[in-house]
CSV table of C-alpha atoms and ligand atoms in Angstrom, one decimal:
chain,number,residue,atom,x,y,z
A,30,UNK,CA,0.0,0.0,0.0
A,31,UNK,CA,3.0,2.3,0.1
A,32,UNK,CA,3.1,4.3,-3.2
A,33,UNK,CA,6.1,6.6,-2.5
A,34,UNK,CA,8.5,7.9,0.0
A,35,UNK,CA,6.6,11.1,0.7
A,36,UNK,CA,9.2,12.9,3.0
A,37,UNK,CA,11.9,12.6,5.5
A,38,UNK,CA,11.4,14.7,8.6
A,39,UNK,CA,14.1,16.6,10.5
A,40,UNK,CA,13.6,18.1,13.9
A,41,UNK,CA,15.1,21.6,14.1
A,42,UNK,CA,15.2,24.2,16.9
A,43,UNK,CA,14.9,27.2,14.5
A,44,UNK,CA,12.9,26.8,11.3
A,45,UNK,CA,14.2,29.9,9.5
A,46,UNK,CA,17.8,29.0,10.2
A,47,UNK,CA,17.3,25.5,9.0
A,48,UNK,CA,15.6,26.7,5.8
A,49,UNK,CA,18.6,29.0,5.2
A,50,UNK,CA,21.1,26.2,5.9
A,51,UNK,CA,19.5,23.8,3.4
A,52,UNK,CA,19.2,26.5,0.8
A,53,UNK,CA,22.8,27.6,1.2
A,54,UNK,CA,24.5,24.2,1.3
A,55,UNK,CA,22.1,22.0,-0.7
A,56,UNK,CA,20.1,24.4,-2.9
A,57,UNK,CA,16.8,23.1,-1.6
A,58,UNK,CA,13.8,25.4,-2.1
A,59,UNK,CA,10.7,25.9,0.2
A,60,UNK,CA,7.7,24.4,-1.5
A,61,UNK,CA,5.3,24.9,1.4
A,62,UNK,CA,5.2,26.3,4.9
A,63,UNK,CA,2.5,26.0,7.6
A,64,UNK,CA,1.8,25.9,11.3
A,65,UNK,CA,0.0,22.8,12.7
A,66,UNK,CA,-1.2,23.8,16.1
A,67,UNK,CA,-2.5,20.3,16.9
A,68,UNK,CA,0.9,18.7,16.2
A,69,UNK,CA,2.7,21.7,17.9
A,70,UNK,CA,4.9,22.4,14.9
A,71,UNK,CA,6.0,25.1,12.5
A,72,UNK,CA,7.1,23.2,9.4
A,73,UNK,CA,8.4,23.6,5.9
A,74,UNK,CA,8.6,21.2,2.9
A,75,UNK,CA,11.7,21.5,0.9
A,76,UNK,CA,12.4,20.2,-2.6
A,77,UNK,CA,15.3,20.1,-5.0
A,78,UNK,CA,14.9,22.9,-7.6
A,79,UNK,CA,12.8,22.1,-10.6
A,80,UNK,CA,11.4,18.8,-9.3
A,81,UNK,CA,7.7,18.2,-9.6
A,82,UNK,CA,5.6,18.3,-6.4
A,83,UNK,CA,5.3,14.5,-6.3
A,84,UNK,CA,9.0,13.8,-5.4
A,85,UNK,CA,10.3,13.0,-2.0
A,86,UNK,CA,10.5,16.2,0.2
A,87,UNK,CA,12.6,17.1,3.2
A,88,UNK,CA,10.3,18.2,6.0
A,89,UNK,CA,11.8,20.6,8.6
A,90,UNK,CA,9.9,20.5,11.9
A,91,UNK,CA,10.3,23.2,14.6
A,92,UNK,CA,8.5,23.0,17.9
A,93,UNK,CA,5.8,25.5,18.9
A,94,UNK,CA,5.9,24.2,22.5
A,95,UNK,CA,8.4,22.3,24.7
A,96,UNK,CA,5.8,19.6,25.4
A,97,UNK,CA,5.1,18.9,21.7
A,98,UNK,CA,6.4,15.7,20.0
A,99,UNK,CA,9.2,17.8,18.4
A,100,UNK,CA,10.0,19.7,21.5
A,101,UNK,CA,10.5,16.4,23.4
A,102,UNK,CA,12.5,14.9,20.6
A,103,UNK,CA,14.9,17.9,20.6
A,104,UNK,CA,15.3,17.8,24.3
A,105,UNK,CA,16.1,14.1,24.3
A,106,UNK,CA,17.9,13.5,21.1
A,107,UNK,CA,18.9,17.0,19.7
A,108,UNK,CA,18.3,18.1,16.1
A,109,UNK,CA,18.3,15.3,13.5
A,110,UNK,CA,16.2,12.8,11.6
A,111,UNK,CA,12.8,12.4,13.4
A,112,UNK,CA,10.6,10.5,11.0
A,113,UNK,CA,10.2,8.6,7.7
A,114,UNK,CA,6.9,9.2,5.9
A,115,UNK,CA,5.4,6.8,3.4
A,116,UNK,CA,2.7,7.9,1.0
A,117,UNK,CA,-0.4,5.7,1.0
A,118,UNK,CA,-3.6,5.9,-1.0
A,119,UNK,CA,-5.8,5.1,2.0
A,120,UNK,CA,-4.4,5.8,5.5
A,121,UNK,CA,-7.3,4.1,7.3
A,122,UNK,CA,-6.8,0.9,5.3
A,123,UNK,CA,-3.0,1.0,5.8
A,124,UNK,CA,-3.4,1.6,9.5
A,125,UNK,CA,-5.9,-1.3,9.8
A,126,UNK,CA,-3.6,-3.6,7.9
A,127,UNK,CA,-0.6,-2.8,10.1
A,128,UNK,CA,-2.6,-3.1,13.3
A,129,UNK,CA,-3.7,-6.5,12.1
A,130,UNK,CA,-0.1,-7.4,11.8
A,131,UNK,CA,0.4,-6.5,15.4
A,132,UNK,CA,2.1,-3.1,15.0
A,133,UNK,CA,1.0,-0.2,17.3
A,134,UNK,CA,-0.5,2.8,15.5
A,135,UNK,CA,-0.3,6.1,17.5
A,136,UNK,CA,-3.8,7.3,16.7
A,137,UNK,CA,-7.1,5.5,16.7
A,138,UNK,CA,-8.3,7.8,13.9
A,139,UNK,CA,-6.1,9.6,11.3
A,140,UNK,CA,-5.2,13.2,12.1
A,141,UNK,CA,-4.6,16.2,9.9
A,142,UNK,CA,-1.1,16.5,8.5
A,143,UNK,CA,0.7,18.8,6.1
A,144,UNK,CA,-1.5,20.4,3.4
A,145,UNK,CA,-4.7,18.8,4.8
A,146,UNK,CA,-3.3,15.3,4.3
A,147,UNK,CA,-4.5,12.6,6.6
A,148,UNK,CA,-1.8,10.9,8.7
A,149,UNK,CA,-1.1,8.2,11.3
A,150,UNK,CA,2.1,6.9,12.7
A,151,UNK,CA,3.6,3.5,13.6
A,152,UNK,CA,5.3,3.5,17.0
A,153,UNK,CA,9.1,3.7,16.5
A,154,UNK,CA,9.5,0.7,18.9
A,155,UNK,CA,7.5,-1.4,16.5
A,156,UNK,CA,9.3,-0.2,13.3
A,157,UNK,CA,13.0,-0.9,14.0
A,158,UNK,CA,13.5,2.4,15.9
A,159,UNK,CA,12.1,4.6,13.1
A,160,UNK,CA,9.0,6.7,13.6
A,161,UNK,CA,7.0,5.8,10.4
A,162,UNK,CA,4.4,8.3,9.3
A,163,UNK,CA,1.6,7.2,6.8
A,164,UNK,CA,0.4,10.1,4.7
A,165,UNK,CA,-2.7,10.1,2.5
A,166,UNK,CA,-2.4,13.3,0.5
A,167,UNK,CA,-5.5,15.5,0.2
A,168,UNK,CA,-7.4,14.8,-3.0
A,169,UNK,CA,-6.8,18.3,-4.4
A,170,UNK,CA,-3.3,18.5,-3.0
A,171,UNK,CA,-4.0,21.3,-0.6
B,5,CMX,N1,12.2,8.2,16.3
B,5,CMX,C1,12.7,7.1,16.9
B,5,CMX,N2,12.5,6.8,18.2
B,5,CMX,C2,11.8,7.7,18.9
B,5,CMX,C3,11.3,8.9,18.4
B,5,CMX,C4,11.5,9.1,17.0
B,5,CMX,N3,11.0,10.2,16.4
B,5,CMX,N4,10.6,9.5,19.3
B,5,CMX,C5,10.7,8.8,20.5
B,5,CMX,N5,11.4,7.7,20.2
B,5,CMX,C6,11.8,6.7,21.2
B,5,CMX,C7,12.3,7.2,22.4
B,5,CMX,O1,13.7,7.5,22.3
B,5,CMX,C8,12.0,6.2,23.5
B,5,CMX,O2,12.9,5.2,23.4
B,5,CMX,P1,13.6,4.6,24.8
B,5,CMX,O3,12.4,4.1,25.6
B,5,CMX,O4,14.5,3.5,24.3
B,5,CMX,O5,14.2,5.7,25.5
B,5,CMX,C9,10.7,5.6,23.0
B,5,CMX,O6,10.6,6.0,21.6
B,5,CMX,C10,9.5,6.2,23.6
B,5,CMX,O7,9.6,7.5,23.7
B,5,CMX,P2,8.9,8.4,24.8
B,5,CMX,O8,9.9,9.4,25.3
B,5,CMX,O9,8.2,7.6,25.8
B,5,CMX,O10,7.8,9.0,23.9
B,5,CMX,P3,7.6,10.4,23.5
B,5,CMX,O11,6.7,11.1,24.5
B,5,CMX,O12,8.9,11.1,23.1
B,5,CMX,O13,6.7,10.2,22.2
B,5,CMX,C11,6.1,9.5,20.0
B,5,CMX,C12,7.2,9.5,21.1
B,5,CMX,C13,6.7,8.8,18.8
B,5,CMX,C14,4.9,8.7,20.6
B,5,CMX,C15,5.7,11.0,19.7
B,5,CMX,O14,6.9,11.7,19.2
B,5,CMX,C16,4.6,11.1,18.8
B,5,CMX,O15,3.4,11.1,19.2
B,5,CMX,N6,4.9,11.3,17.5
B,5,CMX,C17,3.9,11.5,16.4
B,5,CMX,C18,3.6,12.9,16.2
B,5,CMX,C19,4.7,13.7,15.6
B,5,CMX,O16,5.9,13.2,15.5
B,5,CMX,N7,4.4,14.9,15.3
B,5,CMX,C20,5.4,15.9,14.8
B,5,CMX,C21,5.4,15.8,13.3
B,5,CMX,C22,4.1,16.3,12.7
B,5,CMX,C23,3.9,16.0,11.2
B,5,CMX,O17,4.7,15.1,10.7
B,5,CMX,O18,3.0,16.5,10.6
């Protein structure tokens, strides 16, 4: 049910500084920026120049609050890779299939992710130490 690697997420203390770093050293461009209050993040999706919107993005995630997932991750592990996100066509079906295989999903129901996508997560302890996000993109892409 995985159709693509949607993005790789990096926890950063300062979003603007991280955007500038990736632009200066790797030439990545900001394709999208938003605040997700429920997740407690300010985030940006970066892409290589000239690539279509369907290719794998780098997601920079900065905490809005110390007690958010990213705030806790930074406090414990420091800046760095925080998640791997697989694109799926139906997040509810994907979550149900993984639950049936004995993996713990973090949410009973999918939540809102970037650009009105619907997301759920596999607990990192059930996925080889990797926080795996499942992303069902919004039908209109926004
Ligand atoms: N990757 C790998 N391992 C992780 C991890 C991560 N991102 N976050 C936590 N862990 C590990 C911890 O190190 C800990 O391991 P040990 O027990 O060996 O020390 C274990 O998982 C449990 O961690 P915890 O401290 O008890 O749990 P937290 O309170 O830190 O919560 C998690 C962890 C995954 C449940 C939480 O980060 C979460 O709910 N994540 C999903 C939401 C999210 O990440 N939102 C931000 C992004 C928003 C977006 O993508 O749109």
